[in-house]
Short mmCIF file of C-alpha atoms and ligand atoms in Angstrom, two decimals:
data_model
loop_
_atom_site.label_atom_id
_atom_site.label_comp_id
_atom_site.label_asym_id
_atom_site.label_seq_id
_atom_site.Cartn_x
_atom_site.Cartn_y
_atom_site.Cartn_z
CA MET A 1 39.22 -31.27 144.66
CA LYS A 2 42.24 -33.45 145.29
CA TYR A 3 44.69 -32.89 142.47
CA VAL A 4 46.47 -30.54 140.07
CA ALA A 5 47.76 -31.76 136.69
CA SER A 6 50.87 -30.64 134.89
CA ILE A 7 51.92 -31.14 131.27
CA ASP A 8 55.72 -31.11 130.91
CA GLN A 9 56.67 -30.90 127.24
CA GLY A 10 60.45 -31.52 127.38
CA THR A 11 63.15 -31.88 124.73
CA THR A 12 63.21 -35.66 125.03
CA SER A 13 59.69 -36.53 126.12
CA THR A 14 56.26 -35.28 127.09
CA ARG A 15 54.85 -36.09 130.51
CA CYS A 16 51.58 -35.53 132.29
CA ILE A 17 52.01 -35.67 136.05
CA ILE A 18 49.17 -35.41 138.54
CA PHE A 19 50.09 -34.07 141.99
CA ASP A 20 48.27 -33.99 145.33
CA LYS A 21 48.22 -31.06 147.76
CA LYS A 22 51.51 -32.08 149.40
CA GLY A 23 53.23 -31.99 146.00
CA ASN A 24 53.46 -35.79 145.81
CA ILE A 25 53.13 -37.57 142.48
CA VAL A 26 49.85 -39.46 142.17
CA SER A 27 50.14 -40.54 138.56
CA VAL A 28 52.40 -40.16 135.50
CA GLY A 29 52.01 -40.63 131.74
CA GLN A 30 55.16 -40.21 129.63
CA LYS A 31 56.18 -40.65 126.00
CA GLU A 32 59.41 -39.90 124.09
CA HIS A 33 59.27 -38.28 120.66
CA GLU A 34 61.57 -38.53 117.68
CA GLN A 35 64.70 -36.35 117.49
CA ILE A 36 65.15 -35.33 113.86
CA TYR A 37 68.65 -34.39 112.66
CA PRO A 38 68.35 -33.46 108.95
CA LYS A 39 71.88 -31.99 108.73
CA PRO A 40 74.86 -31.46 111.07
CA GLY A 41 73.81 -28.90 113.66
CA TRP A 42 70.08 -29.06 112.81
CA VAL A 43 67.61 -30.43 115.38
CA GLU A 44 63.85 -30.66 114.77
CA HIS A 45 60.72 -32.12 116.35
CA ASN A 46 57.46 -33.04 114.67
CA SER A 47 54.91 -30.79 116.42
CA GLU A 48 52.01 -32.99 115.32
CA GLU A 49 53.65 -35.99 117.03
CA ILE A 50 54.10 -33.90 120.20
CA TRP A 51 50.43 -32.86 120.18
CA LYS A 52 49.32 -36.51 119.81
CA ASN A 53 51.72 -37.58 122.58
CA THR A 54 50.30 -34.87 124.83
CA LEU A 55 46.77 -36.24 124.52
CA GLU A 56 48.08 -39.76 125.02
CA VAL A 57 50.06 -38.96 128.19
CA ILE A 58 47.13 -37.08 129.71
CA ALA A 59 44.90 -40.10 129.07
CA LYS A 60 47.57 -42.46 130.50
CA ALA A 61 47.99 -40.38 133.65
CA ARG A 62 44.25 -40.29 134.26
CA ILE A 63 43.40 -43.88 133.33
CA SER A 64 46.30 -45.60 135.12
CA LYS A 65 45.10 -44.32 138.50
CA ASN A 66 41.45 -43.91 137.57
CA ILE A 67 41.50 -40.17 138.25
CA LYS A 68 38.13 -38.48 137.84
CA LEU A 69 37.86 -35.18 135.99
CA GLU A 70 36.03 -33.55 138.88
CA ASP A 71 39.03 -34.23 141.15
CA ILE A 72 41.40 -32.12 139.00
CA ALA A 73 41.36 -28.49 140.14
CA ALA A 74 43.57 -27.08 137.38
CA CYS A 75 46.26 -27.89 134.84
CA GLY A 76 49.58 -26.15 134.18
CA ILE A 77 51.89 -26.29 131.16
CA THR A 78 55.67 -26.25 131.24
CA ASN A 79 57.87 -26.68 128.22
CA GLN A 80 61.24 -26.86 126.51
CA ARG A 81 61.86 -23.18 125.87
CA GLU A 82 62.85 -21.39 122.62
CA THR A 83 61.79 -24.30 120.35
CA ALA A 84 59.78 -22.58 117.62
CA VAL A 85 56.77 -23.72 115.61
CA VAL A 86 54.76 -21.76 113.04
CA TRP A 87 51.33 -23.05 112.03
CA ASN A 88 48.22 -21.98 110.16
CA LYS A 89 45.41 -20.98 112.48
CA LEU A 90 42.69 -21.89 109.94
CA THR A 91 43.92 -25.44 109.24
CA GLY A 92 45.98 -26.14 112.37
CA LYS A 93 48.83 -27.46 110.16
CA ALA A 94 52.45 -26.56 110.93
CA TYR A 95 54.40 -25.11 107.98
CA TYR A 96 57.63 -26.77 109.09
CA ASN A 97 58.91 -29.01 111.89
CA ALA A 98 59.50 -27.29 115.22
CA ILE A 99 63.07 -25.92 115.21
CA VAL A 100 64.59 -27.02 118.50
CA TRP A 101 66.51 -24.71 120.86
CA GLN A 102 69.75 -26.67 120.23
CA ASP A 103 69.61 -26.09 116.45
CA THR A 104 72.49 -24.01 115.03
CA ARG A 105 71.23 -23.28 111.49
CA VAL A 106 70.98 -19.52 112.08
CA GLY A 107 74.71 -19.17 112.83
CA GLU A 108 75.35 -16.95 109.81
CA THR A 109 72.49 -14.62 110.70
CA VAL A 110 73.96 -14.34 114.20
CA ASN A 111 77.28 -13.29 112.66
CA ALA A 112 75.62 -10.76 110.34
CA LEU A 113 73.57 -9.18 113.16
CA THR A 114 76.62 -9.11 115.42
CA LYS A 115 78.38 -7.06 112.73
CA SER A 116 75.44 -4.74 112.02
CA HIS A 117 74.08 -4.13 115.55
CA GLY A 118 76.41 -5.82 118.05
CA SER A 119 75.38 -8.51 120.53
CA GLN A 120 75.20 -5.96 123.37
CA PHE A 121 72.35 -4.10 121.65
CA PHE A 122 70.19 -7.23 121.91
CA GLN A 123 71.41 -8.08 125.40
CA ASP A 124 70.56 -4.61 126.75
CA ARG A 125 66.92 -4.95 125.68
CA THR A 126 66.24 -8.64 126.09
CA GLY A 127 68.84 -9.86 128.60
CA LEU A 128 70.05 -12.33 125.94
CA PRO A 129 73.25 -12.15 123.86
CA LEU A 130 72.97 -12.88 120.14
CA ALA A 131 73.10 -16.66 119.74
CA THR A 132 71.54 -19.45 117.70
CA TYR A 133 69.68 -20.52 120.89
CA PHE A 134 66.66 -18.18 120.99
CA SER A 135 63.34 -18.28 119.06
CA GLY A 136 63.44 -15.01 117.09
CA LEU A 137 65.98 -16.07 114.48
CA LYS A 138 64.34 -19.50 114.18
CA ILE A 139 61.04 -17.77 113.26
CA LYS A 140 62.92 -15.61 110.79
CA TRP A 141 64.44 -18.72 109.22
CA ILE A 142 60.99 -20.28 108.71
CA LEU A 143 59.63 -17.02 107.25
CA ASP A 144 62.60 -16.72 104.88
CA ASN A 145 62.90 -20.36 103.81
CA VAL A 146 59.46 -21.96 103.73
CA ALA A 147 57.25 -20.99 100.78
CA GLY A 148 54.10 -19.04 101.57
CA VAL A 149 54.65 -18.52 105.32
CA ARG A 150 55.52 -14.82 105.12
CA GLU A 151 52.42 -14.00 103.04
CA ASP A 152 50.23 -15.97 105.47
CA ALA A 153 51.86 -14.28 108.46
CA GLU A 154 51.16 -10.87 106.98
CA LYS A 155 47.50 -11.89 106.49
CA GLY A 156 47.40 -12.98 110.16
CA GLU A 157 46.93 -16.68 109.31
CA ALA A 158 50.40 -18.02 110.14
CA ILE A 159 51.06 -17.80 113.87
CA PHE A 160 54.11 -18.53 116.01
CA GLY A 161 54.42 -20.27 119.32
CA ASN A 162 56.85 -22.04 121.56
CA MET A 163 55.58 -25.43 122.70
CA ASP A 164 53.52 -23.84 125.53
CA THR A 165 51.61 -21.67 123.04
CA PHE A 166 51.21 -24.53 120.57
CA LEU A 167 49.73 -26.85 123.23
CA MET A 168 47.60 -24.10 124.79
CA TRP A 169 46.09 -23.30 121.35
CA HIS A 170 45.30 -26.97 120.67
CA LEU A 171 43.99 -27.72 124.17
CA THR A 172 41.64 -24.72 124.16
CA GLY A 173 39.97 -25.61 120.85
CA GLY A 174 42.57 -25.16 118.07
CA THR A 175 40.90 -24.04 114.83
CA LYS A 176 37.70 -23.49 116.82
CA GLY A 177 38.94 -20.46 118.75
CA GLY A 178 42.06 -21.79 120.49
CA LEU A 179 43.87 -19.23 122.68
CA HIS A 180 47.03 -17.74 121.17
CA ILE A 181 48.95 -16.81 124.32
CA THR A 182 52.24 -17.34 126.10
CA ASP A 183 53.61 -16.39 129.51
CA VAL A 184 56.31 -13.86 130.41
CA THR A 185 58.97 -16.52 131.04
CA ASN A 186 58.62 -18.11 127.60
CA ALA A 187 58.33 -14.71 125.91
CA SER A 188 61.59 -13.68 127.58
CA ARG A 189 63.40 -16.43 125.61
CA THR A 190 62.41 -15.28 122.13
CA GLN A 191 64.83 -12.31 121.97
CA LEU A 192 61.79 -10.28 120.90
CA MET A 193 60.54 -9.21 124.34
CA ASN A 194 61.72 -6.10 126.12
CA LEU A 195 62.68 -7.18 129.66
CA GLU A 196 61.52 -3.94 131.29
CA THR A 197 58.14 -3.49 129.61
CA VAL A 198 57.56 -7.27 129.29
CA GLN A 199 55.98 -6.56 125.90
CA TRP A 200 57.06 -7.39 122.36
CA ASP A 201 59.69 -4.94 121.10
CA ALA A 202 58.58 -3.67 117.68
CA GLU A 203 62.09 -2.53 116.74
CA LEU A 204 63.61 -5.94 117.41
CA ALA A 205 60.81 -7.62 115.45
CA ALA A 206 61.49 -5.21 112.56
CA ILE A 207 65.24 -5.97 112.63
CA MET A 208 64.45 -9.69 112.37
CA ASN A 209 61.69 -8.97 109.84
CA ILE A 210 59.01 -10.75 111.88
CA PRO A 211 55.38 -9.51 111.56
CA LEU A 212 54.18 -8.62 115.07
CA GLN A 213 50.72 -10.08 114.44
CA MET A 214 52.10 -13.61 114.41
CA LEU A 215 53.29 -13.34 118.04
CA PRO A 216 51.09 -14.56 120.94
CA LYS A 217 49.69 -12.32 123.67
CA ILE A 218 51.95 -12.19 126.74
CA GLU A 219 50.27 -13.23 130.00
CA PRO A 220 51.42 -13.78 133.62
CA SER A 221 52.66 -17.29 134.55
CA SER A 222 49.72 -18.02 136.84
CA LYS A 223 46.13 -17.13 135.93
CA VAL A 224 43.01 -18.91 134.67
CA TYR A 225 43.58 -18.43 130.93
CA GLY A 226 40.80 -20.72 129.71
CA HIS A 227 39.46 -24.26 129.89
CA ILE A 228 40.54 -27.48 128.19
CA GLN A 229 38.30 -28.51 125.27
CA SER A 230 39.99 -31.84 124.54
CA GLU A 231 38.13 -34.89 125.74
CA THR A 232 41.02 -36.23 127.83
CA MET A 233 40.68 -33.40 130.39
CA GLN A 234 37.60 -31.49 129.23
CA GLY A 235 36.57 -28.47 131.27
CA VAL A 236 39.68 -28.33 133.50
CA PRO A 237 41.00 -24.75 133.90
CA LEU A 238 44.37 -24.11 132.25
CA ALA A 239 45.89 -21.88 134.87
CA GLY A 240 49.71 -21.90 134.72
CA ILE A 241 52.45 -21.58 132.11
CA LEU A 242 56.19 -21.53 132.84
CA GLY A 243 59.27 -22.30 130.75
CA ASP A 244 60.68 -25.54 132.14
CA GLN A 245 63.74 -24.07 133.85
CA GLN A 246 61.69 -21.33 135.49
CA ALA A 247 59.17 -24.00 136.51
CA ALA A 248 61.97 -25.92 138.25
CA LEU A 249 62.90 -22.73 140.16
CA VAL A 250 59.27 -22.44 141.31
CA GLY A 251 59.08 -26.19 142.08
CA GLN A 252 62.27 -25.92 144.16
CA THR A 253 60.58 -23.04 146.07
CA CYS A 254 63.41 -20.58 145.33
CA TYR A 255 61.26 -17.49 145.97
CA GLN A 256 63.85 -15.34 147.76
CA PRO A 257 66.45 -13.24 145.95
CA GLY A 258 69.76 -15.15 145.95
CA GLU A 259 68.17 -18.63 145.97
CA ALA A 260 69.32 -20.87 143.12
CA LYS A 261 68.75 -24.31 141.60
CA ASN A 262 70.47 -26.37 138.90
CA THR A 263 68.45 -28.72 136.68
CA TYR A 264 70.27 -31.60 134.97
CA GLY A 265 68.23 -32.81 131.96
CA THR A 266 69.04 -32.80 128.25
CA GLY A 267 70.93 -29.60 128.99
CA CYS A 268 71.77 -28.12 132.37
CA PHE A 269 70.36 -24.84 133.61
CA MET A 270 71.21 -22.89 136.76
CA LEU A 271 68.82 -20.10 137.72
CA MET A 272 69.16 -17.62 140.58
CA ASN A 273 66.17 -15.55 141.66
CA THR A 274 67.10 -11.84 141.64
CA GLY A 275 63.70 -10.60 142.87
CA THR A 276 62.08 -7.68 141.08
CA GLU A 277 65.48 -6.38 140.01
CA ILE A 278 66.85 -6.82 136.49
CA VAL A 279 70.51 -7.73 136.98
CA PRO A 280 72.50 -7.33 133.75
CA SER A 281 75.23 -9.93 133.30
CA LYS A 282 78.85 -9.10 132.66
CA ALA A 283 80.11 -12.64 133.17
CA GLY A 284 78.27 -14.46 130.35
CA LEU A 285 74.90 -15.28 131.91
CA LEU A 286 71.40 -14.51 130.69
CA THR A 287 69.01 -12.15 132.40
CA THR A 288 65.56 -13.62 132.16
CA VAL A 289 62.08 -13.60 133.70
CA ALA A 290 61.76 -16.02 136.65
CA TYR A 291 57.96 -15.90 137.02
CA GLN A 292 55.02 -13.57 137.43
CA PHE A 293 52.13 -14.65 139.61
CA GLU A 294 48.75 -13.00 138.92
CA ASN A 295 48.54 -9.37 140.07
CA GLN A 296 52.15 -9.54 141.31
CA PRO A 297 55.24 -7.84 139.94
CA VAL A 298 57.54 -9.68 137.53
CA HIS A 299 60.40 -11.54 139.21
CA TYR A 300 63.67 -11.90 137.33
CA ALA A 301 66.55 -14.38 137.35
CA LEU A 302 70.12 -14.81 136.22
CA GLU A 303 70.58 -17.98 134.22
CA GLY A 304 73.57 -20.08 133.21
CA SER A 305 72.48 -22.31 130.32
CA VAL A 306 74.49 -25.35 129.30
CA ALA A 307 73.27 -26.92 126.04
CA ILE A 308 74.56 -30.46 126.43
CA ALA A 309 74.49 -32.42 129.71
CA GLY A 310 72.27 -35.57 129.72
CA ALA A 311 72.25 -35.29 125.92
CA LEU A 312 75.90 -36.38 125.98
CA VAL A 313 74.89 -39.54 127.84
CA GLN A 314 72.21 -40.10 125.17
CA TRP A 315 74.84 -39.60 122.48
CA LEU A 316 77.04 -42.24 124.10
CA ARG A 317 74.01 -44.56 124.09
CA ASP A 318 72.44 -43.80 120.68
CA ASN A 319 75.33 -42.67 118.46
CA MET A 320 78.21 -44.69 119.93
CA GLY A 321 76.29 -47.69 121.27
CA MET A 322 78.63 -47.73 124.28
CA ILE A 323 75.81 -48.20 126.79
CA GLU A 324 72.32 -49.64 126.51
CA LYS A 325 70.49 -47.32 128.89
CA SER A 326 71.40 -43.86 130.20
CA THR A 327 71.65 -45.26 133.73
CA ASP A 328 74.42 -47.68 132.59
CA VAL A 329 76.86 -44.77 132.29
CA GLU A 330 77.46 -44.77 136.04
CA ALA A 331 78.54 -48.42 136.20
CA LEU A 332 80.80 -47.94 133.16
CA ALA A 333 82.39 -44.83 134.70
CA LYS A 334 82.97 -46.75 137.94
CA THR A 335 85.12 -49.33 136.14
CA VAL A 336 87.97 -46.78 136.36
CA GLU A 337 89.41 -44.58 139.11
CA ASP A 338 89.54 -41.31 137.19
CA ASN A 339 89.27 -39.78 133.70
CA GLY A 340 92.68 -41.15 132.63
CA GLY A 341 93.59 -37.67 131.34
CA ALA A 342 90.62 -37.47 128.92
CA TYR A 343 88.25 -34.50 128.73
CA PHE A 344 85.07 -34.34 126.65
CA VAL A 345 83.89 -30.87 125.62
CA PRO A 346 80.35 -31.41 124.29
CA ALA A 347 80.08 -28.23 122.20
CA PHE A 348 77.58 -29.94 119.87
CA SER A 349 75.43 -26.79 119.64
CA GLY A 350 78.33 -24.39 120.05
CA LEU A 351 79.00 -23.33 123.63
CA TYR A 352 76.39 -21.51 125.69
CA ALA A 353 77.07 -19.89 129.09
CA PRO A 354 79.41 -18.37 129.96
CA TYR A 355 81.28 -18.59 126.61
CA TRP A 356 78.56 -17.96 123.98
CA LYS A 357 80.57 -19.32 121.08
CA SER A 358 78.26 -20.48 118.30
CA SER A 359 81.27 -21.57 116.24
CA ALA A 360 82.65 -24.03 118.83
CA ARG A 361 82.21 -27.77 118.19
CA GLY A 362 82.76 -30.88 120.34
CA VAL A 363 86.23 -32.27 121.11
CA ILE A 364 87.70 -35.11 123.13
CA ALA A 365 91.09 -33.98 124.39
CA GLY A 366 93.97 -35.66 126.21
CA LEU A 367 93.68 -39.06 124.50
CA THR A 368 96.45 -41.63 124.83
CA ARG A 369 96.47 -45.42 124.27
CA TYR A 370 95.72 -45.74 127.98
CA VAL A 371 92.19 -44.30 127.63
CA ASN A 372 89.34 -46.84 127.54
CA LYS A 373 85.53 -46.78 127.50
CA GLY A 374 85.37 -46.28 131.27
CA HIS A 375 87.49 -43.13 131.04
CA ILE A 376 85.26 -41.77 128.27
CA ALA A 377 82.15 -42.46 130.38
CA ARG A 378 83.80 -40.62 133.23
CA ALA A 379 84.77 -37.70 130.99
CA VAL A 380 81.14 -37.56 129.81
CA LEU A 381 79.83 -37.18 133.37
CA GLU A 382 82.62 -34.83 134.44
CA ALA A 383 81.80 -32.53 131.49
CA THR A 384 78.47 -31.65 133.10
CA ALA A 385 80.13 -30.91 136.44
CA TYR A 386 82.86 -28.69 134.91
CA GLN A 387 80.31 -26.78 132.84
CA THR A 388 78.30 -26.23 136.02
CA ARG A 389 81.40 -24.85 137.75
CA ASP A 390 81.97 -22.44 134.84
CA VAL A 391 78.40 -21.23 135.29
CA LEU A 392 78.50 -21.04 139.08
CA GLU A 393 81.61 -18.89 139.02
CA ALA A 394 79.90 -16.51 136.57
CA MET A 395 76.79 -16.49 138.79
CA GLU A 396 78.82 -15.48 141.84
CA LYS A 397 80.53 -12.69 139.90
CA ASP A 398 77.28 -11.27 138.51
CA SER A 399 75.19 -11.54 141.66
CA GLY A 400 77.90 -10.75 144.20
CA ILE A 401 76.48 -13.68 146.21
CA GLU A 402 78.59 -16.62 147.27
CA VAL A 403 76.59 -19.78 146.65
CA SER A 404 76.93 -21.87 149.82
CA SER A 405 74.99 -24.93 148.63
CA LEU A 406 73.26 -25.99 145.43
CA ARG A 407 69.75 -27.44 145.06
CA VAL A 408 69.64 -29.90 142.15
CA ASP A 409 66.95 -31.72 140.17
CA GLY A 410 66.28 -33.32 136.75
CA GLY A 411 66.84 -36.74 135.19
CA MET A 412 70.63 -36.90 135.76
CA VAL A 413 70.60 -36.34 139.53
CA VAL A 414 69.95 -40.03 140.19
CA ASN A 415 73.61 -40.44 139.18
CA GLU A 416 75.47 -40.57 142.51
CA LEU A 417 78.94 -40.50 140.98
CA LEU A 418 78.07 -37.28 139.17
CA MET A 419 76.56 -35.71 142.30
CA GLN A 420 79.67 -36.45 144.39
CA PHE A 421 81.97 -35.17 141.63
CA GLN A 422 79.78 -32.06 141.31
CA SER A 423 80.11 -31.30 144.99
CA ASP A 424 83.88 -31.90 144.77
CA MET A 425 84.25 -29.62 141.76
CA LEU A 426 82.18 -26.78 143.28
CA LYS A 427 83.46 -27.23 146.81
CA VAL A 428 79.92 -26.76 148.15
CA PRO A 429 77.25 -29.25 149.32
CA VAL A 430 74.88 -30.47 146.62
CA ILE A 431 71.32 -31.04 147.87
CA ARG A 432 68.79 -33.29 146.14
CA PRO A 433 65.17 -32.82 147.25
CA LYS A 434 62.74 -35.71 147.69
CA MET A 435 60.85 -34.55 144.62
CA ILE A 436 63.12 -34.30 141.55
CA GLU A 437 60.27 -33.75 139.08
CA THR A 438 60.39 -30.09 140.07
CA THR A 439 59.70 -28.87 136.55
CA ALA A 440 56.25 -30.42 136.38
CA LEU A 441 55.68 -29.50 140.02
CA GLY A 442 56.46 -25.81 139.36
CA ALA A 443 53.82 -25.60 136.63
CA ALA A 444 51.35 -27.40 138.90
CA TYR A 445 52.11 -24.83 141.63
CA ALA A 446 51.47 -21.94 139.21
CA ALA A 447 48.14 -23.46 138.16
CA GLY A 448 47.12 -24.43 141.71
CA LEU A 449 47.85 -20.93 143.06
CA ALA A 450 45.61 -19.38 140.38
CA VAL A 451 42.57 -21.44 141.41
CA GLY A 452 43.21 -21.29 145.17
CA PHE A 453 44.18 -24.99 145.46
CA TRP A 454 47.22 -23.65 147.33
CA ALA A 455 46.61 -20.42 149.19
CA ASN A 456 50.07 -18.85 148.98
CA LEU A 457 53.81 -19.45 148.68
CA ASP A 458 54.05 -20.53 152.35
CA ASP A 459 51.84 -23.52 151.49
CA LEU A 460 54.34 -24.50 148.81
CA LEU A 461 57.43 -23.99 150.98
CA GLN A 462 56.12 -26.64 153.35
CA ASN A 463 56.10 -29.24 150.57
CA TRP A 464 59.86 -29.06 149.96
CA GLY A 465 61.95 -31.77 151.66
CA LYS A 466 65.57 -32.92 151.45
CA ASP A 467 66.46 -36.41 150.18
CA LYS A 468 70.27 -36.49 150.09
CA THR A 469 73.26 -34.15 150.46
CA TRP A 470 76.74 -34.69 148.96
CA LYS A 471 79.63 -32.88 150.64
CA PRO A 472 82.97 -32.03 149.02
CA LYS A 473 85.69 -34.62 149.71
CA MET A 474 88.30 -33.99 147.03
CA LYS A 475 91.73 -32.61 147.90
CA ALA A 476 92.35 -29.04 146.73
CA ALA A 477 95.31 -30.01 144.50
CA GLU A 478 93.27 -32.65 142.67
CA ARG A 479 90.36 -30.24 142.17
CA LYS A 480 92.72 -27.65 140.74
CA LYS A 481 94.47 -30.11 138.42
CA LEU A 482 91.21 -31.42 136.98
CA TYR A 483 89.64 -28.00 136.43
CA THR A 484 92.83 -26.69 134.82
CA GLY A 485 92.66 -29.65 132.41
CA TRP A 486 89.05 -28.73 131.58
CA LYS A 487 89.93 -25.10 130.93
CA LYS A 488 92.67 -26.23 128.54
CA ALA A 489 90.33 -28.66 126.76
CA ILE A 490 87.53 -26.15 126.32
CA LYS A 491 89.81 -23.77 124.43
CA ARG A 492 90.44 -26.54 121.88
CA SER A 493 86.74 -26.46 120.93
CA PHE A 494 86.64 -22.75 120.04
CA ASP A 495 86.33 -21.37 116.48
CA TRP A 496 85.88 -24.74 114.76
CA GLU A 497 83.22 -23.46 112.37
CA LYS A 498 83.93 -20.29 110.44
N1 ADP B 501 71.59 -42.35 135.58
C1 ADP B 501 71.83 -41.39 134.69
N2 ADP B 501 73.06 -40.87 134.57
C2 ADP B 501 73.31 -39.87 133.70
N3 ADP B 501 72.38 -39.32 132.91
C3 ADP B 501 71.13 -39.79 132.99
C4 ADP B 501 70.79 -40.85 133.88
N4 ADP B 501 69.46 -41.08 133.74
C5 ADP B 501 69.01 -40.22 132.80
N5 ADP B 501 70.01 -39.45 132.36
C6 ADP B 501 69.92 -38.37 131.33
O1 ADP B 501 68.96 -37.42 131.78
C7 ADP B 501 68.25 -36.86 130.66
C8 ADP B 501 66.77 -36.93 130.93
O2 ADP B 501 66.45 -36.07 131.96
P1 ADP B 501 65.08 -35.25 131.94
O3 ADP B 501 65.10 -34.38 133.14
O4 ADP B 501 63.97 -36.22 131.77
O5 ADP B 501 65.31 -34.44 130.59
P2 ADP B 501 64.40 -33.43 129.71
O6 ADP B 501 63.46 -32.74 130.64
O7 ADP B 501 65.44 -32.53 129.13
O8 ADP B 501 63.70 -34.21 128.63
C9 ADP B 501 68.64 -37.67 129.44
O9 ADP B 501 69.49 -36.89 128.64
C10 ADP B 501 69.39 -38.88 130.00
O10 ADP B 501 70.46 -39.27 129.16
O1 G3P B 502 63.82 -29.95 127.84
P1 G3P B 502 64.87 -29.60 128.81
O2 G3P B 502 64.53 -29.93 130.22
O3 G3P B 502 66.22 -30.09 128.40
O4 G3P B 502 64.99 -27.99 128.82
C1 G3P B 502 65.31 -27.30 127.67
C2 G3P B 502 65.43 -25.83 127.96
O5 G3P B 502 64.21 -25.22 128.28
C3 G3P B 502 66.06 -25.11 126.81
O6 G3P B 502 66.23 -23.76 127.10
#
């Protein structure tokens, strides 16, 4: 067998990527799906559309390079995490659109639970502070607001899944016996899983009033779970599941404690492997599961999650019409020397790490008549770099490890201006590997390991190669001035909503 396939169900698009043994891309199918914004702060996806796109991108990836079924050793799934869908297992129909991780509709429930139990109570058990981000409260919202779901859930007919579970169920037969499973990394993002036992926590489910029977079985991240029933890849073993940020950690081969990566996509997510140790965060990070290979102990990670990174570039394109394509932002930002005093705090979904302020909202600060489109484009890119510095400083505090260089990946790392500014702002080298589709690659690795396509982690380490390194060039005074401006701006975004 020559290949391993990977389905990457992201926030913006769904891809199927087929890799060879060296971790090179052989073929890609990709399709964007609609972003649905019914009200300010609400973000939804149509799960039916995503399922159709998944079949289409698998077919595209196979047909475009004429890849035979018998050449595919296994398939892995990686996905946008936390996004919650509830569907009926007898009809296959979803009760409501998938509620996306960025959605803030459960803000009031977060406030109420913070008063009744305290955020620390949830963080101690799940590694996650109370926030609108995680799946549990999104499931509760569907149960409380959509007619008939709670009754069906109690009967065992309405079931929950993140996008991994939803696709796994459909790919393995759907209403005809589809598997209802997830992996430890995805489960660790629901705020319903106990980090130590890696099992659902009945008390947390009771507090959120979620029937346990609607939750999927928790499995390791790498194992032959079943076989694909859909025609597009019939008979191929489904053998890996990883949340997309954990998949990028695996794809970047960060297998040693202390190794970290930062992925710049819709949001931006830095993860540091902490080995088999659960490291609680005091500095505003999440403690989460990194991965669990079959018959191996669970590995954990510290994570700094930033909700809006590339999404701000999309906003500039789609909502403001200031650029035509995301890539145009670099040329526009290069029309000026600096940010002209403007700072853009993209707290569109509140602020995640290290602030965790659900009530923050976006602001542009420091405006004068001098500021033009170029300065705004620059402020948009700089926002991602400042947020990454906030997270890196928290990571160093929590781990006690000084990060001496940063491995990066994701759609935004083609932006050279951003990469140089990032290195300047962190004062460490930023390293881009040859393969930046590390998310899909990580899920392929998990699946390939389970079927023996790759023998062990050493095989994978050999596939990693450097493409480009950016070294810090900025003068200390300039770095300090800019970051001080950011810290001032970010405070202006706090406590906007009640
Ligand atoms: N040249 C660029 N400069 C800045 N941002 C970019 C550039 N190219 C793409 N992006 C942004 O990267 C994101 C897509 O990255 P990707 O890793 O595919 O995201 P996801 O996995 O979250 O769907 C989009 O938000 C897009 O606006
Ligand atoms: O779809 P991405 O790559 O923006 O990732 C989304 C994250 O998994 C959300 O936690």
